Amino acid sequence: MRLVEVRSGRPRAARHAPHAALGGLSAPHHDHRRKAALNQHVAIRRLPSDIIDEYEAKRVKLASVHAGFEQAIKDLSMAVTIGGHYGELRAPSAPGPREMEKSLLLSAWAQMRQAVNFDTVAGSNDRKRADRIIAEAPALTLEKVRELFGDAVSDPRGTVLKGLAEVFCNLDPAFKSHDKMKVGVKGLPKRVILSGFGTWSGYGREKVQDILRAMAALDAKPEPSFEDLRALAEGKHATAEDAIHGIWCKKYQNGNAHVYFAPETLLTVNRALAEYYGEVLADSPEAAAEKAKATGTAVSKDLQFYPTPQPVIDTLMREYGDMTGRRVLEPSCGTGNIMDAMRATGAMVLGIEVHAGRAAEARAKGHRVHVANFLQVPAPDKDSDRYDAVVMNPPFAGKHYAKHVLHAIKFLKPGGVLRAILPYTAREHGLLPAPKSNRYGWNDAWKDLPIGSFRASGTGVNTVIYTYTAPSG
């Protein structure tokens, strides 16, 4: 990610995914004004390189400043004492050199954060992540600035949309489904119930604060004041007439609050999430229907290749320990990124890939790969020929993933485990074997991946890891 420095008062246009004109959700002209307002709102106030230069200049002077301060303390002590006896005044103590350097560094990071308008556009998760990293006082370099703030500078709208997606997807599963984003606000919750809604703190209050911040960022407006949040928490915005950014809430004595969304607010959120997920939704029924429809075991003509990003592979591999001597199959292995990680565990991995070019790339890394349509590869008849594990990132198009997963299950030994990276909507389709959720909605067959996990691969579709264990006997 390249950090862009804006030297004039004219900010560069933000890079973002094309707006989705889907299902009657074509954006009105004021959406374009929102984008322009956001670009102006987040123009860099001061160059990161200037802040680094000032920090370095002051850092090299700290030793002399510290020595001068200590000398001033000695002079003060001499001025107010006779014979070394203090009266009412005691000499102050100078901070240590390390304390001074850390304080200067943290001050520089705070200025950097403000200068690039990070907190204006970043979502709650990104702000908390930045808090944790900066608290450790990392070295102030342009590389570290790019790592922490690069996306917020080069793609402010994309960062705002990501924060909005994180907030609303955590409120209700309906907001995770890109299918629902294509049909307007029908099916979206008009309210959510939040627990722990205290006046000063609490889980619910923090969530409302995140909602209001995200909506304010989307509209390129200042975030709500502490007084606004307090009034909302006290139930002073309990009707639509009192709404803040189209949101109002009713607080109850049990500590819960019902947070309501105006229709216009839901429509705004709907459009924003549709834009974030992208205009071409690789696993949406409509996208699949627009192209040649895949039937039986034929390879779908609209299958799109979304390589598995490294953070997703890292999450997937936490489920595995030493796999030495275990036989592992990866259907639709692509260029072998997951196979790389599985090989590092000691596993004996076989890949199957329909695309000859990608198969050649995987083979170039030393992997065993068959070029074939996995759906047409017959499952082994003998348990001895089956696999201890199957790991896969199948095509997302339509419900095509289900054919791949159900076929892959046939390749498992008794007790073998399959893990597949799937679109979030796979949870809703009900096409795969999975235990019923418990009373709290927990189901260990599904593990949600973070919002935007496949953004680097070209899709904003939310994803999950699906786990299936074959019967032992």
XYZ file of C-alpha atoms in Angstrom:
473
model
C 0.000 0.000 0.000
C 1.489 3.335 -1.071
C 1.003 6.223 1.316
C -0.132 9.277 -0.640
C 0.983 12.685 0.577
C -1.234 15.560 -0.501
C 0.846 18.723 -0.658
C -1.907 21.083 -1.729
C -5.384 21.678 -0.442
C -6.819 19.519 -3.222
C -7.061 15.900 -2.068
C -6.718 13.098 -4.542
C -9.795 11.120 -5.443
C -10.239 8.052 -3.280
C -9.789 4.629 -4.836
C -12.710 2.380 -4.109
C -14.763 -0.440 -5.542
C -17.280 0.543 -8.221
C -20.597 1.505 -6.775
C -23.193 -1.237 -6.999
C -26.231 -0.245 -9.010
C -28.036 -3.407 -8.010
C -31.630 -4.419 -7.646
C -32.985 -0.886 -7.923
C -30.245 0.482 -5.674
C -28.667 2.876 -8.131
C -27.171 5.679 -6.069
C -28.725 9.134 -6.233
C -26.560 12.124 -7.008
C -26.106 12.950 -3.344
C -24.080 9.729 -2.906
C -21.485 11.190 -5.260
C -21.531 14.387 -3.220
C -20.905 12.248 -0.138
C -17.766 10.841 -1.746
C -16.524 14.294 -2.735
C -17.249 15.620 0.752
C -15.378 12.707 2.300
C -12.327 13.314 0.121
C -12.269 16.961 1.225
C -12.984 15.992 4.821
C -9.969 13.689 5.081
C -7.355 15.719 3.205
C -4.025 15.237 4.961
C -3.412 18.102 7.363
C 0.334 17.647 7.602
C 2.846 15.518 5.734
C 3.944 12.358 7.567
C 7.528 13.024 6.472
C 7.395 16.460 8.148
C 6.249 14.897 11.417
C 9.039 12.324 11.247
C 11.595 15.066 10.563
C 10.396 17.073 13.572
C 10.458 13.958 15.759
C 14.034 13.084 14.751
C 15.219 16.659 15.262
C 13.804 16.754 18.784
C 14.962 13.240 19.643
C 18.629 14.042 19.027
C 18.322 17.047 21.362
C 16.744 15.115 24.237
C 20.071 14.388 25.948
C 21.078 18.046 26.053
C 17.568 19.111 27.107
C 17.645 16.519 29.906
C 21.064 17.681 31.063
C 19.890 21.292 31.037
C 16.806 20.375 33.052
C 18.887 18.561 35.668
C 21.200 21.563 35.928
C 18.194 23.858 36.342
C 16.941 21.642 39.188
C 20.319 21.887 40.894
C 20.321 25.667 40.486
C 16.799 25.815 41.915
C 17.822 23.700 44.891
C 20.751 25.976 45.607
C 18.522 29.034 45.325
C 15.958 27.873 47.916
C 18.214 26.138 50.476
C 20.883 27.108 52.968
C 23.277 24.451 54.117
C 21.297 21.827 52.232
C 18.183 22.312 54.371
C 14.886 22.599 52.503
C 12.098 24.829 53.694
C 8.615 24.341 52.262
C 9.777 23.717 48.705
C 11.204 20.412 47.498
C 13.215 20.152 44.306
C 11.341 18.431 41.463
C 12.801 15.311 39.890
C 13.650 15.116 36.206
C 12.113 12.345 34.092
C 14.565 9.734 32.892
C 15.949 9.833 29.338
C 13.924 6.744 28.360
C 10.717 8.265 29.699
C 11.342 11.437 27.721
C 12.072 9.529 24.506
C 8.971 7.358 24.864
C 6.814 10.393 25.597
C 8.136 12.159 22.496
C 7.537 9.057 20.377
C 3.951 8.611 21.579
C 3.312 12.309 20.988
C 4.599 11.958 17.428
C 2.327 8.963 16.793
C -0.657 10.904 18.154
C 0.144 13.801 15.813
C 0.594 11.399 12.886
C -2.749 9.781 13.594
C -4.471 13.155 13.658
C -2.654 14.479 10.597
C -3.845 11.635 8.345
C -7.394 11.778 9.788
C -7.199 8.123 10.768
C -9.882 8.243 13.450
C -12.226 10.081 11.086
C -12.460 7.176 8.643
C -11.268 4.079 10.504
C -13.689 1.601 12.010
C -13.698 0.499 15.629
C -11.580 -2.611 14.989
C -8.886 -0.698 13.119
C -8.787 2.021 15.786
C -8.377 -0.545 18.554
C -5.666 -2.325 16.582
C -3.817 0.976 16.132
C -4.202 1.687 19.865
C -2.578 -1.651 20.750
C 0.315 -1.224 18.339
C 1.037 2.410 19.218
C 0.912 1.622 22.955
C 4.002 -0.531 22.381
C 5.829 2.584 21.100
C 7.015 1.238 17.725
C 9.712 3.083 15.800
C 8.344 6.017 13.823
C 9.114 5.224 10.189
C 7.254 5.759 6.920
C 7.028 1.979 6.550
C 5.246 1.669 9.903
C 3.011 4.634 9.067
C 2.015 2.905 5.814
C 1.294 -0.305 7.689
C -0.979 1.405 10.216
C -2.568 4.223 8.229
C -1.889 3.517 4.536
C -5.374 2.263 3.665
C -7.030 5.173 5.446
C -4.987 7.632 3.365
C -5.023 5.960 -0.063
C -8.610 4.657 0.121
C -10.570 6.655 2.706
C -13.984 5.648 1.385
C -13.036 1.983 1.288
C -11.870 2.303 4.894
C -15.151 3.958 5.905
C -17.169 1.226 4.182
C -15.108 -1.479 5.883
C -15.771 0.093 9.283
C -19.474 0.343 8.484
C -19.549 -3.312 7.422
C -17.824 -4.390 10.632
C -20.298 -2.485 12.785
C -23.488 -3.641 11.097
C -22.373 -7.210 10.434
C -21.781 -7.601 14.155
C -25.288 -6.321 14.916
C -27.240 -8.874 12.893
C -26.301 -11.736 10.526
C -28.632 -10.269 7.890
C -26.081 -7.536 7.198
C -23.442 -10.185 6.404
C -25.438 -11.563 3.503
C -24.537 -9.844 0.258
C -27.669 -11.445 -1.246
C -29.837 -9.219 0.954
C -27.854 -6.152 -0.079
C -29.150 -6.630 -3.627
C -32.836 -6.360 -2.825
C -33.005 -3.122 -0.860
C -33.969 -2.977 2.807
C -36.459 -5.846 2.688
C -35.305 -8.485 5.137
C -32.987 -6.152 7.031
C -33.748 -5.607 10.726
C -35.463 -2.324 11.552
C -34.066 -2.528 15.064
C -31.473 -4.393 17.101
C -31.461 -5.185 20.811
C -28.268 -4.348 22.672
C -27.450 -5.451 26.201
C -25.199 -3.685 28.695
C -26.466 -0.261 27.730
C -25.129 1.988 30.481
C -25.092 5.762 30.504
C -21.322 5.993 30.818
C -20.040 2.658 29.554
C -21.045 -0.835 28.543
C -21.081 -3.104 25.505
C -24.314 -1.698 24.097
C -23.247 1.914 24.451
C -19.965 1.200 22.675
C -21.851 -0.428 19.801
C -24.131 2.586 19.405
C -21.080 4.833 19.439
C -19.540 2.707 16.683
C -22.760 2.936 14.635
C -22.929 6.718 14.936
C -19.248 7.126 14.135
C -19.597 4.951 11.042
C -22.665 6.863 9.835
C -20.949 10.199 10.484
C -17.876 9.077 8.540
C -20.067 7.921 5.654
C -21.686 11.373 5.539
C -18.307 13.123 6.019
C -19.612 14.815 9.153
C -18.002 15.251 12.582
C -18.531 12.289 14.850
C -21.233 12.687 17.516
C -20.264 14.567 20.632
C -20.028 13.035 24.075
C -23.179 14.946 25.001
C -25.065 13.372 22.074
C -23.968 9.897 23.095
C -24.866 10.509 26.712
C -28.306 11.833 25.741
C -28.875 8.791 23.542
C -27.791 6.466 26.345
C -30.157 8.212 28.757
C -33.054 7.624 26.379
C -33.471 11.262 25.352
C -33.523 10.248 21.670
C -36.358 7.741 21.947
C -38.386 8.694 18.874
C -37.766 9.154 15.164
C -38.097 12.921 15.613
C -35.092 12.871 17.965
C -32.947 10.662 15.725
C -29.203 11.184 15.359
C -28.016 10.133 11.897
C -31.358 8.343 11.480
C -30.902 6.318 14.678
C -32.826 6.455 17.941
C -33.170 4.101 20.866
C -35.394 3.176 23.766
C -33.722 2.144 26.984
C -35.264 -0.343 29.414
C -34.754 -1.022 33.102
C -33.125 -4.409 32.470
C -30.149 -2.632 30.894
C -31.155 -3.423 27.325
C -31.813 -0.879 24.623
C -33.769 -1.205 21.387
C -31.922 0.685 18.668
C -34.101 1.670 15.696
C -33.089 2.611 12.152
C -35.038 4.981 9.943
C -35.854 3.611 6.455
C -33.520 6.159 4.874
C -30.732 5.037 7.208
C -31.217 1.400 6.254
C -31.197 2.346 2.590
C -27.961 4.299 3.040
C -26.361 1.379 4.876
C -27.695 -1.016 2.243
C -26.123 0.961 -0.598
C -22.854 1.328 1.260
C -22.588 -2.393 2.007
C -23.520 -3.270 -1.580
C -20.701 -0.998 -2.716
C -18.290 -2.589 -0.254
C -19.176 -6.144 -1.277
C -18.690 -5.151 -4.903
C -20.763 -4.960 -8.057
C -19.698 -8.392 -9.281
C -20.686 -10.763 -6.508
C -19.039 -14.051 -7.295
C -21.372 -16.150 -5.189
C -24.677 -14.344 -5.721
C -27.513 -16.235 -7.437
C -28.103 -13.332 -9.817
C -24.482 -13.175 -10.917
C -24.516 -16.869 -11.668
C -27.806 -16.632 -13.555
C -26.504 -13.851 -15.787
C -23.884 -16.181 -17.196
C -23.944 -19.773 -18.395
C -25.606 -21.918 -15.782
C -23.554 -24.841 -14.486
C -25.380 -28.134 -14.120
C -24.330 -31.583 -13.011
C -20.576 -31.925 -12.858
C -19.841 -29.394 -15.611
C -17.375 -26.668 -14.813
C -19.213 -23.381 -14.364
C -18.184 -20.798 -16.949
C -18.445 -18.000 -14.389
C -16.142 -19.476 -11.760
C -13.769 -16.771 -10.620
C -10.378 -17.407 -9.073
C -9.966 -15.822 -5.657
C -6.599 -16.926 -4.246
C -6.603 -17.450 -0.509
C -4.960 -14.456 1.249
C -2.172 -15.277 3.675
C -4.043 -14.096 6.819
C -6.866 -16.519 5.952
C -4.354 -19.335 5.456
C -2.811 -18.496 8.831
C -6.249 -18.716 10.479
C -6.962 -22.010 8.736
C -3.631 -23.523 9.754
C -4.250 -22.855 13.444
C -6.534 -25.894 13.285
C -3.621 -28.166 12.370
C -0.639 -29.398 14.325
C 1.979 -31.888 13.194
C 0.599 -33.600 10.088
C 3.684 -35.680 9.329
C 2.748 -38.679 7.208
C -0.915 -37.641 6.872
C -2.497 -37.665 3.428
C -4.154 -34.347 2.566
C -6.180 -33.426 -0.520
C -6.772 -29.903 -1.784
C -9.347 -29.673 -4.582
C -9.265 -26.442 -6.607
C -5.755 -25.840 -5.296
C -5.011 -22.876 -7.567
C -1.347 -21.915 -7.415
C -0.778 -23.922 -4.232
C -0.832 -21.282 -1.487
C -2.670 -23.515 0.987
C -0.547 -26.476 -0.115
C 2.555 -24.494 0.845
C 1.278 -24.185 4.405
C 0.116 -27.813 4.618
C 3.498 -29.070 3.382
C 5.168 -27.124 6.180
C 3.264 -29.296 8.698
C 4.796 -32.454 7.229
C 1.670 -33.549 5.362
C 1.714 -35.398 2.046
C -0.438 -33.110 -0.085
C -2.106 -33.744 -3.424
C -3.777 -30.949 -5.355
C -6.388 -31.022 -8.103
C -6.783 -27.958 -10.323
C -8.842 -27.473 -13.483
C -6.740 -24.550 -14.752
C -3.543 -25.826 -16.370
C -1.669 -22.552 -15.897
C -2.323 -22.384 -12.166
C -1.531 -26.083 -11.816
C 1.830 -25.450 -13.487
C 2.591 -22.689 -10.966
C 1.843 -25.056 -8.086
C 3.990 -27.784 -9.633
C 6.843 -25.299 -10.025
C 6.867 -25.062 -6.223
C 7.313 -28.826 -5.965
C 3.693 -29.852 -5.351
C 1.928 -32.880 -6.795
C -1.024 -31.588 -8.804
C -3.456 -33.320 -11.160
C -5.032 -31.197 -13.886
C -8.696 -32.179 -13.811
C -12.229 -31.039 -13.093
C -12.529 -32.158 -9.484
C -16.247 -32.852 -9.836
C -15.427 -35.506 -12.442
C -12.705 -37.209 -10.370
C -14.156 -40.451 -8.958
C -13.975 -40.915 -5.190
C -11.782 -43.810 -3.959
C -13.490 -47.124 -3.217
C -11.108 -48.186 -0.437
C -10.523 -46.406 2.866
C -6.790 -46.921 2.377
C -6.941 -44.703 -0.710
C -8.879 -41.951 1.020
C -7.477 -38.922 2.837
C -6.949 -37.950 6.455
C -7.895 -34.375 5.649
C -9.367 -32.274 2.873
C -8.741 -28.537 2.822
C -10.291 -26.357 0.147
C -11.264 -22.928 -1.123
C -13.844 -23.955 -3.748
C -15.440 -21.665 -6.359
C -17.892 -19.215 -4.783
C -20.227 -18.853 -7.776
C -23.924 -19.302 -6.954
C -24.276 -22.431 -4.837
C -21.612 -24.211 -6.853
C -19.441 -24.522 -3.740
C -21.863 -27.133 -2.345
C -21.193 -29.550 -5.214
C -17.463 -29.322 -4.536
C -17.780 -29.796 -0.781
C -20.243 -32.688 -0.988
C -18.010 -34.432 -3.527
C -14.907 -33.787 -1.400
C -16.544 -35.412 1.630
C -16.469 -38.716 -0.285
C -12.651 -38.569 -0.280
C -12.361 -38.628 3.538
C -11.281 -41.622 5.574
C -13.531 -42.525 8.510
C -12.816 -39.845 11.111
C -11.185 -37.614 8.505
C -11.766 -33.854 8.662
C -12.711 -31.466 5.862
C -12.276 -27.713 6.183
C -13.533 -25.410 3.467
C -13.472 -21.641 3.029
C -16.950 -20.657 1.867
C -19.107 -17.555 1.364
C -21.063 -16.586 4.461
C -24.324 -17.335 2.641
C -23.436 -21.046 2.767
C -24.682 -20.961 6.369
C -28.081 -19.817 5.144
C -28.412 -22.167 2.174
C -28.536 -25.332 4.301
C -26.947 -27.499 1.604
C -24.140 -28.976 3.715
C -24.272 -31.425 6.625
C -23.861 -29.586 9.910
C -25.020 -30.081 13.510
C -27.883 -27.951 14.733
C -26.986 -24.752 16.543
C -27.361 -24.717 20.314
C -29.743 -22.419 22.156
C -27.232 -19.579 21.935
C -26.832 -19.918 18.163
C -23.396 -21.547 18.450
C -22.458 -24.122 15.845
C -18.895 -25.413 15.696
C -19.271 -26.350 12.022
C -18.990 -22.667 11.098
C -16.320 -20.126 11.992
C -16.729 -16.572 10.722
C -13.695 -14.959 9.140
C -13.073 -11.223 9.653
C -14.901 -8.722 7.467
C -13.071 -8.167 4.184
C -10.851 -11.253 4.502
C -10.813 -11.723 0.707
C -10.664 -8.016 -0.159
C -7.057 -8.369 -1.317
C -8.160 -11.093 -3.742
C -10.852 -8.978 -5.343
C -14.068 -9.694 -3.462
C -15.665 -8.171 -0.380
C -17.969 -11.163 0.152
C -17.987 -12.290 3.780
C -16.538 -15.733 4.355
C -16.538 -18.592 6.848
C -14.565 -21.753 7.538
C -16.790 -24.830 7.350
C -15.680 -27.986 9.182
C -16.997 -31.507 8.638
C -15.793 -34.695 10.338
C -16.538 -38.012 8.638
C -18.155 -40.705 10.816
C -15.590 -42.975 12.449
C -17.089 -46.236 11.337
